[in-house]
Amino acid sequence: MNSLTVNLHLMMVSFFRPSSQRNRVLIEKSAFPSDRHAIVSQLEFHGLNAERHLIEVAPRPGERNLRTRT
């Protein structure tokens, strides 16, 4: 077993195949910095910009869970 970050990186190397319509990654805003770095490095490897192709989500202020409805 590797660390979560290493496993995340290995999974993305193996399975992340961005296309013109599916080219973004959703991640929790409070993820470990090393997990975020693994995602960003994979986006960059595929020629994508993290500012545009990385979606970070967090609960609303004062809440602990993400809402599935707006």
Coordinates of C-alpha atoms in Angstrom, one line a residue:
M1 CA 0.0 0.0 0.0
N2 CA 1.1 3.5 -0.8
S3 CA 0.0 6.8 0.6
L4 CA -3.3 8.2 -0.5
T5 CA -1.5 10.8 -2.5
V6 CA 0.6 8.2 -4.3
N7 CA -2.5 6.1 -5.0
L8 CA -4.3 9.2 -6.3
H9 CA -1.4 10.0 -8.6
L10 CA -1.2 6.4 -9.9
M11 CA -4.9 6.3 -10.5
M12 CA -4.8 9.5 -12.5
V13 CA -1.8 8.3 -14.5
S14 CA -3.7 5.2 -15.4
F15 CA -7.2 6.4 -16.0
F16 CA -7.4 10.2 -16.5
R17 CA -7.9 10.8 -20.2
P18 CA -9.3 14.3 -20.7
S19 CA -11.4 15.0 -23.8
S20 CA -12.8 18.2 -25.2
Q21 CA -16.0 17.8 -23.1
R22 CA -14.6 16.0 -20.0
N23 CA -11.6 17.8 -18.9
R24 CA -12.1 19.0 -15.3
V25 CA -11.4 17.5 -12.0
L26 CA -13.5 18.0 -8.9
I27 CA -11.7 18.0 -5.5
E28 CA -12.6 19.0 -2.0
K29 CA -11.1 22.4 -1.1
S30 CA -9.7 21.0 2.2
A31 CA -7.8 18.2 0.5
F32 CA -4.2 17.6 1.6
P33 CA -1.9 19.9 -0.3
S34 CA 0.0 16.9 -1.7
D35 CA -3.3 15.5 -3.1
R36 CA -4.0 18.8 -4.8
H37 CA -0.5 18.9 -6.1
A38 CA -0.9 15.4 -7.6
I39 CA -4.1 16.5 -9.4
V40 CA -2.5 19.8 -10.6
S41 CA 0.5 17.9 -11.9
Q42 CA -1.7 15.5 -13.9
L43 CA -3.7 18.5 -15.3
E44 CA -0.5 20.2 -16.4
F45 CA 0.8 16.9 -17.9
H46 CA -2.2 16.9 -20.2
G47 CA -1.7 20.5 -21.1
L48 CA -4.6 21.8 -18.9
N49 CA -4.6 24.8 -16.6
A50 CA -5.5 24.2 -13.0
E51 CA -7.2 27.6 -12.7
R52 CA -9.7 26.5 -15.3
H53 CA -9.8 22.8 -15.0
L54 CA -9.7 22.2 -11.3
I55 CA -13.0 22.6 -9.4
E56 CA -12.6 22.9 -5.7
V57 CA -15.7 22.5 -3.6
A58 CA -16.4 23.3 0.1
P59 CA -19.4 23.5 2.3
R60 CA -21.1 26.9 2.7
P61 CA -19.9 29.0 5.6
G62 CA -21.2 27.7 8.9
E63 CA -22.0 24.3 7.4
R64 CA -20.2 21.0 7.6
N65 CA -21.5 19.2 4.5
L66 CA -21.7 19.9 0.8
R67 CA -25.2 20.5 -0.5
T68 CA -26.3 18.4 -3.5
R69 CA -28.9 21.0 -4.5
T70 CA -28.6 24.7 -4.9

